Every structure is written in C-alpha cells, then in structure tokens.
Amino acid sequence: MFPSFLSLANSCGGPLRTMWYRYRGGLACLRRSPLPDTYTLDGQRHLSRARALTLVAGAAGAVTTAVKQKTECECESTLYANMGCPYAVRAMFALKLRPASGVRIENMPTTNQFGLMDKWGIAKGDVFGLFRGKSLDDLHRYKEWFKREVNASGEVPTLLLDTGDVVRESEIVAEYFDATSPCTARKLVPIDPLDASKVRLAMKMANALPGPMVALLKNQDPAKDEEIAKTLSAALSKFAAVLEDKSDFCVGASCTLADVHSAVFLHRFGVVLKHYRGYDMFQQHPRLRRLLDAVMAMPEYLALLEEYGVTDARFIAMYELYANNGTWSQDGTRLAGRGRSEFGR
C-alpha cells in the first residue's frame, strides 16, 4: 500500500504529499506518553488513545479520498529542475523540443543557490526569482525531503514518474523525453545508426568541457589561468573537431541531443568566463560560436530563456560565488575572493 500511496502523493503535489507524510508520520510518531493511557502525536501531548487514533485515521482518510480523485484523472510526472543548473537545463530544453503531456516542472534549489541565499537572503540570492514567497527554512526542508524520498544525491534534473520510478542524469532524462514524446517532430537521437553514432561521439567530447570551465572560473591564482585555459582549449578543440561542417548544428541540419547537451554550457560559460576571467572561448573556436548561435535562434530555446527571464546579467550574478570560490568577508556580507579580473592578473 505504501509505495502506491507515495508515488501518487508525489505526483499530485503539495497538499496530497503533505497528507501522506502526516499519515505516515502519524503511524510512526504515535507513542505512549508518560501519563497512563495517553499518547503523543505530532507534538500534541497527553492525548487519549481514541483522539490520537482519530487524528491518524483522519489523515489516512484524506489521503484515500485524494488518491481516488487523482486516479480518476491523468497522473503527472514531475521534473525536478532549476534554470540555475546547466545540467537541469538540458532536460528542460529537451522537454521543450520533445514535449510530453502530464509532465510538470518543480524548481529544486541547488547548492550554489543556497550558497548565495543563506548569506544574502532569498530576495538577493535567488537570481532567477524561482523561490519568491518561500522561506529559507522551507527550501532547506524541501531539499532534505527531496534527498530523502526522491534522489539521495540531491541533484537535478531528476524525473519522478507517475509510477514512482525515478530517471536521473541530464542526458538520460533528455533522452527519455525524446524516446517517450508523442511529438512527431524529428527525434533528438537520429534513427539512422551512423548519424546516431556521430551524436554520441559529440556528446562524449562535450563531457570534457564542464570541468575546466568551472576550474577556470573558480581559480583564485592568476598565475594558473594559462594552464587551466590550455586544458579547456584542448577540450573545446576536440569537441569542435567532431562536429559536421555542413550545417551550424553538431550533426545534420537540425538540432540533436548533442546540441542540447553542449549548447547550455557554451551559453552561460561563454558569458561568465569572458566577464570574470577575460577568456573568450569563441575567439579561438568560431565553429562553436556558430553552434551556439544556431541553438539560440531556435524558438524552443528562446521560449525557455524568456520563461525564466534569463539574461547575461543574471548569469553573471549567479556565478559570482564561483568567481570568488565561495570566499566571504569575515562579516559574511560580501564575497571576498578573486572575483572579476583580467586573464592572468
């Protein structure tokens, strides 16, 4: 009984999920109190046995009713994501390209966002305005619930299916949307085996990009810029070398999973590395500029940016923590690391 309740409660969202945990927590928390023939439940002490059991049964009845109502309509899958995380944006972009009914998006705070919000508060630290009206305590509890009940790593994207099954990892979630979407548009993974192999190769080369991108942005020693930049440039060259030249996309004349996989990193790190480190990755690799321009001209990508109010300025604000490698002033009011500086200085 419990697994089916939990999967439906999770898919239904807040109210039913809350009733489920009250029911389950009630069963777990019903304990005898020190006084004879009395019990404690949910912080209420010295309840009669009848009253305690009535509270638990009431929550159980509410769950049963809500589950019955939910099963009479279409259940939803939940994509836990966040515009602040490029890995999550891969899945969000794929869902725009290969839409599916019954999938809703829930914003899950990232470690980077907590790094800003815990110091500056939600009003300033929530750069994309994803959590307006929430308290920090609410968000921390939400994150702990997510790690406990959905994905122990706490990472996004995570797709919780209406069956209770969980799909993890950005490229896997993106491919899941591609495989299950009823949309008749061209698939992100080509049917042709040769084209599909080219897409896989481009994705494999792109996997080497995030590490040195983040390393250069977080680097606090200007003398090490050149060394890290060489590593990044080599990875960018290997990626560019496997891209076809007959169009601006990675493989073929339209967007594939390789474009989804790589463009979201090229976009934001192209902005923040140039701003904070004076490093222009597109100057040395013009083929990648063509790739990014092609993706950024797509209506689906533009719609995603508009929906979340994405701008270069917001990318810059969000990655200020990385540019200072999480170093704060003694009073904790401002970031006090390297911040913005010229390359090698």
PDB file of C-alpha atoms in Angstrom, residues 14-225:
ATOM      1  CA  GLY A  14       1.865  19.657  -2.242  1.00  0.00           C
ATOM      2  CA  PRO A  15      -1.488  19.057  -0.486  1.00  0.00           C
ATOM      3  CA  LEU A  16      -1.686  15.316  -1.017  1.00  0.00           C
ATOM      4  CA  ARG A  17       2.028  14.884  -0.349  1.00  0.00           C
ATOM      5  CA  THR A  18       1.579  16.709   2.951  1.00  0.00           C
ATOM      6  CA  MET A  19      -1.355  14.457   3.922  1.00  0.00           C
ATOM      7  CA  TRP A  20       0.679  11.384   3.034  1.00  0.00           C
ATOM      8  CA  TYR A  21       3.554  12.367   5.266  1.00  0.00           C
ATOM      9  CA  ARG A  22       1.171  13.284   8.063  1.00  0.00           C
ATOM     10  CA  TYR A  23      -0.435   9.849   7.772  1.00  0.00           C
ATOM     11  CA  ARG A  24       2.868   8.007   7.589  1.00  0.00           C
ATOM     12  CA  GLY A  25       4.411  10.232  10.256  1.00  0.00           C
ATOM     13  CA  GLY A  26       1.374   9.734  12.465  1.00  0.00           C
ATOM     14  CA  LEU A  27       1.822   5.995  12.391  1.00  0.00           C
ATOM     15  CA  ALA A  28       5.496   6.424  13.196  1.00  0.00           C
ATOM     16  CA  CYS A  29       5.093   9.142  15.833  1.00  0.00           C
ATOM     17  CA  LEU A  30       2.159   7.702  17.784  1.00  0.00           C
ATOM     18  CA  ARG A  31       3.765   6.931  21.121  1.00  0.00           C
ATOM     19  CA  ARG A  32       2.644   6.410  24.678  1.00  0.00           C
ATOM     20  CA  SER A  33       3.119   9.497  26.830  1.00  0.00           C
ATOM     21  CA  PRO A  34       4.322   9.338  30.426  1.00  0.00           C
ATOM     22  CA  LEU A  35       0.754   9.606  31.734  1.00  0.00           C
ATOM     23  CA  PRO A  36      -1.374   6.439  31.963  1.00  0.00           C
ATOM     24  CA  ASP A  37      -3.489   5.544  28.926  1.00  0.00           C
ATOM     25  CA  THR A  38      -2.418   8.649  26.953  1.00  0.00           C
ATOM     26  CA  TYR A  39      -0.362   9.186  23.792  1.00  0.00           C
ATOM     27  CA  THR A  40       1.684  11.829  21.989  1.00  0.00           C
ATOM     28  CA  LEU A  41       1.251  12.625  18.311  1.00  0.00           C
ATOM     29  CA  ASP A  42       2.737  15.421  16.142  1.00  0.00           C
ATOM     30  CA  GLY A  43       3.823  17.359  19.211  1.00  0.00           C
ATOM     31  CA  GLN A  44       0.399  17.132  20.883  1.00  0.00           C
ATOM     32  CA  ARG A  45       0.992  15.553  24.274  1.00  0.00           C
ATOM     33  CA  HIS A  46      -1.280  13.520  26.555  1.00  0.00           C
ATOM     34  CA  LEU A  47      -3.945  12.663  24.003  1.00  0.00           C
ATOM     35  CA  SER A  48      -6.425   9.941  24.717  1.00  0.00           C
ATOM     36  CA  ARG A  49      -5.982   6.797  22.659  1.00  0.00           C
ATOM     37  CA  ALA A  50      -9.254   7.482  20.874  1.00  0.00           C
ATOM     38  CA  ARG A  51      -8.247  11.056  19.976  1.00  0.00           C
ATOM     39  CA  ALA A  52      -4.799  10.038  18.763  1.00  0.00           C
ATOM     40  CA  LEU A  53      -6.157   7.278  16.552  1.00  0.00           C
ATOM     41  CA  THR A  54      -8.855   9.613  15.205  1.00  0.00           C
ATOM     42  CA  LEU A  55      -6.185  12.095  14.055  1.00  0.00           C
ATOM     43  CA  VAL A  56      -4.211   9.389  12.301  1.00  0.00           C
ATOM     44  CA  ALA A  57      -7.307   7.871  10.728  1.00  0.00           C
ATOM     45  CA  GLY A  58      -8.475  11.301   9.558  1.00  0.00           C
ATOM     46  CA  ALA A  59      -5.237  11.902   7.712  1.00  0.00           C
ATOM     47  CA  ALA A  60      -5.408   8.409   6.229  1.00  0.00           C
ATOM     48  CA  GLY A  61      -8.969   9.014   5.047  1.00  0.00           C
ATOM     49  CA  ALA A  62      -7.958  12.295   3.400  1.00  0.00           C
ATOM     50  CA  VAL A  63      -5.163  10.511   1.578  1.00  0.00           C
ATOM     51  CA  THR A  64      -7.503   7.770   0.398  1.00  0.00           C
ATOM     52  CA  THR A  65     -10.047  10.271  -0.912  1.00  0.00           C
ATOM     53  CA  ALA A  66      -7.435  12.383  -2.690  1.00  0.00           C
ATOM     54  CA  VAL A  67      -5.812   9.310  -4.229  1.00  0.00           C
ATOM     55  CA  LYS A  68      -9.183   8.140  -5.525  1.00  0.00           C
ATOM     56  CA  GLN A  69      -9.788  11.553  -7.088  1.00  0.00           C
ATOM     57  CA  LYS A  70      -6.311  11.542  -8.580  1.00  0.00           C
ATOM     58  CA  THR A  71      -6.694   8.128 -10.179  1.00  0.00           C
ATOM     59  CA  GLU A  72      -9.808   9.361 -11.953  1.00  0.00           C
ATOM     60  CA  CYS A  73      -7.729  11.888 -13.906  1.00  0.00           C
ATOM     61  CA  GLU A  74      -4.378  11.828 -15.611  1.00  0.00           C
ATOM     62  CA  CYS A  75      -1.453  11.401 -13.239  1.00  0.00           C
ATOM     63  CA  GLU A  76       1.562  13.641 -13.628  1.00  0.00           C
ATOM     64  CA  SER A  77       5.276  13.053 -13.731  1.00  0.00           C
ATOM     65  CA  THR A  78       7.456  15.668 -12.048  1.00  0.00           C
ATOM     66  CA  LEU A  79      10.692  17.032 -13.439  1.00  0.00           C
ATOM     67  CA  TYR A  80      12.747  18.480 -10.598  1.00  0.00           C
ATOM     68  CA  ALA A  81      14.943  21.042 -12.291  1.00  0.00           C
ATOM     69  CA  ASN A  82      16.408  24.526 -11.969  1.00  0.00           C
ATOM     70  CA  MET A  83      17.311  27.166 -14.542  1.00  0.00           C
ATOM     71  CA  GLY A  84      20.415  27.919 -12.494  1.00  0.00           C
ATOM     72  CA  CYS A  85      21.850  24.460 -13.244  1.00  0.00           C
ATOM     73  CA  PRO A  86      23.065  23.790 -16.813  1.00  0.00           C
ATOM     74  CA  TYR A  87      22.585  20.053 -16.356  1.00  0.00           C
ATOM     75  CA  ALA A  88      18.942  20.611 -15.483  1.00  0.00           C
ATOM     76  CA  VAL A  89      18.513  22.968 -18.433  1.00  0.00           C
ATOM     77  CA  ARG A  90      19.486  20.118 -20.744  1.00  0.00           C
ATOM     78  CA  ALA A  91      16.369  18.254 -19.630  1.00  0.00           C
ATOM     79  CA  MET A  92      14.207  21.389 -19.711  1.00  0.00           C
ATOM     80  CA  PHE A  93      15.337  22.190 -23.254  1.00  0.00           C
ATOM     81  CA  ALA A  94      14.755  18.614 -24.377  1.00  0.00           C
ATOM     82  CA  LEU A  95      11.224  18.772 -22.980  1.00  0.00           C
ATOM     83  CA  LYS A  96      10.587  21.934 -24.992  1.00  0.00           C
ATOM     84  CA  LEU A  97      11.808  20.196 -28.154  1.00  0.00           C
ATOM     85  CA  ARG A  98      10.056  16.894 -27.462  1.00  0.00           C
ATOM     86  CA  PRO A  99       7.021  17.841 -25.356  1.00  0.00           C
ATOM     87  CA  ALA A 100       5.035  15.291 -23.408  1.00  0.00           C
ATOM     88  CA  SER A 101       1.712  15.631 -21.613  1.00  0.00           C
ATOM     89  CA  GLY A 102       1.456  15.142 -17.883  1.00  0.00           C
ATOM     90  CA  VAL A 103       4.930  16.477 -17.009  1.00  0.00           C
ATOM     91  CA  ARG A 104       5.222  19.395 -14.640  1.00  0.00           C
ATOM     92  CA  ILE A 105       8.396  21.179 -13.557  1.00  0.00           C
ATOM     93  CA  GLU A 106       9.251  21.795  -9.909  1.00  0.00           C
ATOM     94  CA  ASN A 107      12.127  24.141  -9.063  1.00  0.00           C
ATOM     95  CA  MET A 108      14.606  22.474  -6.708  1.00  0.00           C
ATOM     96  CA  PRO A 109      17.272  24.692  -5.061  1.00  0.00           C
ATOM     97  CA  THR A 110      20.897  23.934  -5.925  1.00  0.00           C
ATOM     98  CA  THR A 111      23.943  24.021  -3.666  1.00  0.00           C
ATOM     99  CA  ASN A 112      25.209  27.112  -5.489  1.00  0.00           C
ATOM    100  CA  GLN A 113      21.921  28.923  -4.874  1.00  0.00           C
ATOM    101  CA  PHE A 114      21.949  28.031  -1.193  1.00  0.00           C
ATOM    102  CA  GLY A 115      25.484  29.419  -1.076  1.00  0.00           C
ATOM    103  CA  LEU A 116      24.081  32.839  -2.010  1.00  0.00           C
ATOM    104  CA  MET A 117      20.652  32.691  -0.364  1.00  0.00           C
ATOM    105  CA  ASP A 118      21.980  31.551   3.023  1.00  0.00           C
ATOM    106  CA  LYS A 119      24.152  34.668   3.159  1.00  0.00           C
ATOM    107  CA  TRP A 120      22.128  37.270   1.302  1.00  0.00           C
ATOM    108  CA  GLY A 121      18.594  36.017   1.717  1.00  0.00           C
ATOM    109  CA  ILE A 122      16.178  34.968  -0.974  1.00  0.00           C
ATOM    110  CA  ALA A 123      15.463  38.475  -2.277  1.00  0.00           C
ATOM    111  CA  LYS A 124      19.061  38.934  -3.483  1.00  0.00           C
ATOM    112  CA  GLY A 125      20.404  35.394  -3.644  1.00  0.00           C
ATOM    113  CA  ASP A 126      17.570  33.937  -5.743  1.00  0.00           C
ATOM    114  CA  VAL A 127      18.831  35.411  -9.009  1.00  0.00           C
ATOM    115  CA  PHE A 128      16.109  33.921 -11.241  1.00  0.00           C
ATOM    116  CA  GLY A 129      13.263  34.563  -8.791  1.00  0.00           C
ATOM    117  CA  LEU A 130      12.387  30.888  -8.554  1.00  0.00           C
ATOM    118  CA  PHE A 131      11.573  30.853  -4.856  1.00  0.00           C
ATOM    119  CA  ARG A 132       9.720  34.087  -4.151  1.00  0.00           C
ATOM    120  CA  GLY A 133       7.325  33.692  -1.242  1.00  0.00           C
ATOM    121  CA  LYS A 134       9.319  30.838   0.280  1.00  0.00           C
ATOM    122  CA  SER A 135      11.456  30.963   3.391  1.00  0.00           C
ATOM    123  CA  LEU A 136      14.970  29.568   3.646  1.00  0.00           C
ATOM    124  CA  ASP A 137      13.722  27.049   6.178  1.00  0.00           C
ATOM    125  CA  ASP A 138      11.047  25.954   3.698  1.00  0.00           C
ATOM    126  CA  LEU A 139      13.660  25.481   0.979  1.00  0.00           C
ATOM    127  CA  HIS A 140      16.088  23.559   3.175  1.00  0.00           C
ATOM    128  CA  ARG A 141      13.284  21.254   4.323  1.00  0.00           C
ATOM    129  CA  TYR A 142      12.185  20.813   0.717  1.00  0.00           C
ATOM    130  CA  LYS A 143      15.726  19.885  -0.318  1.00  0.00           C
ATOM    131  CA  GLU A 144      16.075  17.399   2.541  1.00  0.00           C
ATOM    132  CA  TRP A 145      12.749  15.821   1.632  1.00  0.00           C
ATOM    133  CA  PHE A 146      13.905  15.529  -1.986  1.00  0.00           C
ATOM    134  CA  LYS A 147      17.166  13.833  -0.970  1.00  0.00           C
ATOM    135  CA  ARG A 148      15.378  11.511   1.392  1.00  0.00           C
ATOM    136  CA  GLU A 149      12.453  10.499  -0.803  1.00  0.00           C
ATOM    137  CA  VAL A 150      13.382  11.090  -4.450  1.00  0.00           C
ATOM    138  CA  ASN A 151      17.114  11.353  -5.190  1.00  0.00           C
ATOM    139  CA  ALA A 152      19.672  10.852  -2.430  1.00  0.00           C
ATOM    140  CA  SER A 153      22.296  12.869  -4.343  1.00  0.00           C
ATOM    141  CA  GLY A 154      20.057  15.939  -4.319  1.00  0.00           C
ATOM    142  CA  GLU A 155      20.971  16.569  -7.950  1.00  0.00           C
ATOM    143  CA  VAL A 156      18.822  17.937 -10.738  1.00  0.00           C
ATOM    144  CA  PRO A 157      17.466  17.081 -13.186  1.00  0.00           C
ATOM    145  CA  THR A 158      15.517  14.234 -11.666  1.00  0.00           C
ATOM    146  CA  LEU A 159      12.343  12.922 -13.263  1.00  0.00           C
ATOM    147  CA  LEU A 160       9.840  11.305 -10.887  1.00  0.00           C
ATOM    148  CA  LEU A 161       7.417   9.302 -12.987  1.00  0.00           C
ATOM    149  CA  ASP A 162       3.777   8.827 -12.075  1.00  0.00           C
ATOM    150  CA  THR A 163       4.635   5.170 -11.427  1.00  0.00           C
ATOM    151  CA  GLY A 164       7.067   6.160  -8.675  1.00  0.00           C
ATOM    152  CA  ASP A 165      10.108   5.274 -10.791  1.00  0.00           C
ATOM    153  CA  VAL A 166      12.938   7.809 -10.971  1.00  0.00           C
ATOM    154  CA  VAL A 167      15.034   8.809 -14.010  1.00  0.00           C
ATOM    155  CA  ARG A 168      18.345  10.524 -13.197  1.00  0.00           C
ATOM    156  CA  GLU A 169      21.243  12.239 -15.014  1.00  0.00           C
ATOM    157  CA  SER A 170      20.801  15.026 -17.540  1.00  0.00           C
ATOM    158  CA  GLU A 171      21.479  13.196 -20.795  1.00  0.00           C
ATOM    159  CA  ILE A 172      19.403  10.213 -19.655  1.00  0.00           C
ATOM    160  CA  VAL A 173      16.411  12.368 -18.715  1.00  0.00           C
ATOM    161  CA  ALA A 174      16.723  14.266 -22.009  1.00  0.00           C
ATOM    162  CA  GLU A 175      16.844  11.026 -23.985  1.00  0.00           C
ATOM    163  CA  TYR A 176      13.878   9.686 -22.020  1.00  0.00           C
ATOM    164  CA  PHE A 177      11.802  12.678 -23.150  1.00  0.00           C
ATOM    165  CA  ASP A 178      12.999  12.110 -26.704  1.00  0.00           C
ATOM    166  CA  ALA A 179      12.034   8.439 -26.638  1.00  0.00           C
ATOM    167  CA  THR A 180       8.623   8.845 -24.986  1.00  0.00           C
ATOM    168  CA  SER A 181       7.333  12.077 -26.521  1.00  0.00           C
ATOM    169  CA  PRO A 182       4.308  11.681 -28.810  1.00  0.00           C
ATOM    170  CA  CYS A 183       5.556  14.674 -30.792  1.00  0.00           C
ATOM    171  CA  THR A 184       6.068  13.902 -34.468  1.00  0.00           C
ATOM    172  CA  ALA A 185       8.977  16.314 -34.856  1.00  0.00           C
ATOM    173  CA  ARG A 186      12.388  14.879 -35.690  1.00  0.00           C
ATOM    174  CA  LYS A 187      13.886  12.925 -32.810  1.00  0.00           C
ATOM    175  CA  LEU A 188      16.907  14.257 -30.956  1.00  0.00           C
ATOM    176  CA  VAL A 189      18.671  10.917 -31.361  1.00  0.00           C
ATOM    177  CA  PRO A 190      18.558  10.177 -35.105  1.00  0.00           C
ATOM    178  CA  ILE A 191      17.054   6.911 -36.269  1.00  0.00           C
ATOM    179  CA  ASP A 192      19.931   6.392 -38.692  1.00  0.00           C
ATOM    180  CA  PRO A 193      22.628   4.426 -36.799  1.00  0.00           C
ATOM    181  CA  LEU A 194      25.507   6.345 -38.369  1.00  0.00           C
ATOM    182  CA  ASP A 195      24.034   9.726 -37.514  1.00  0.00           C
ATOM    183  CA  ALA A 196      23.232   8.474 -34.022  1.00  0.00           C
ATOM    184  CA  SER A 197      26.852   7.403 -33.563  1.00  0.00           C
ATOM    185  CA  LYS A 198      28.008  10.900 -34.545  1.00  0.00           C
ATOM    186  CA  VAL A 199      25.660  12.417 -31.983  1.00  0.00           C
ATOM    187  CA  ARG A 200      27.038  10.089 -29.291  1.00  0.00           C
ATOM    188  CA  LEU A 201      30.610  10.970 -30.208  1.00  0.00           C
ATOM    189  CA  ALA A 202      29.907  14.706 -29.995  1.00  0.00           C
ATOM    190  CA  MET A 203      28.268  14.207 -26.593  1.00  0.00           C
ATOM    191  CA  LYS A 204      31.257  12.255 -25.350  1.00  0.00           C
ATOM    192  CA  MET A 205      33.624  15.037 -26.405  1.00  0.00           C
ATOM    193  CA  ALA A 206      31.360  17.636 -24.787  1.00  0.00           C
ATOM    194  CA  ASN A 207      31.546  15.775 -21.468  1.00  0.00           C
ATOM    195  CA  ALA A 208      35.109  17.070 -21.084  1.00  0.00           C
ATOM    196  CA  LEU A 209      34.043  20.739 -21.159  1.00  0.00           C
ATOM    197  CA  PRO A 210      32.346  21.493 -17.788  1.00  0.00           C
ATOM    198  CA  GLY A 211      35.351  20.528 -15.630  1.00  0.00           C
ATOM    199  CA  PRO A 212      37.876  23.050 -16.980  1.00  0.00           C
ATOM    200  CA  MET A 213      35.144  25.677 -17.475  1.00  0.00           C
ATOM    201  CA  VAL A 214      34.324  25.585 -13.770  1.00  0.00           C
ATOM    202  CA  ALA A 215      38.011  25.279 -12.807  1.00  0.00           C
ATOM    203  CA  LEU A 216      38.936  28.460 -14.687  1.00  0.00           C
ATOM    204  CA  LEU A 217      36.030  30.378 -13.204  1.00  0.00           C
ATOM    205  CA  LYS A 218      36.827  29.245  -9.646  1.00  0.00           C
ATOM    206  CA  ASN A 219      40.597  29.702  -9.982  1.00  0.00           C
ATOM    207  CA  GLN A 220      41.893  32.223  -7.448  1.00  0.00           C
ATOM    208  CA  ASP A 221      45.528  32.195  -8.595  1.00  0.00           C
ATOM    209  CA  PRO A 222      46.006  34.283 -11.768  1.00  0.00           C
ATOM    210  CA  ALA A 223      49.318  32.501 -12.442  1.00  0.00           C
ATOM    211  CA  LYS A 224      47.342  29.296 -13.085  1.00  0.00           C
ATOM    212  CA  ASP A 225      44.933  30.820 -15.635  1.00  0.00           C
TER     213      ASP A 225
END
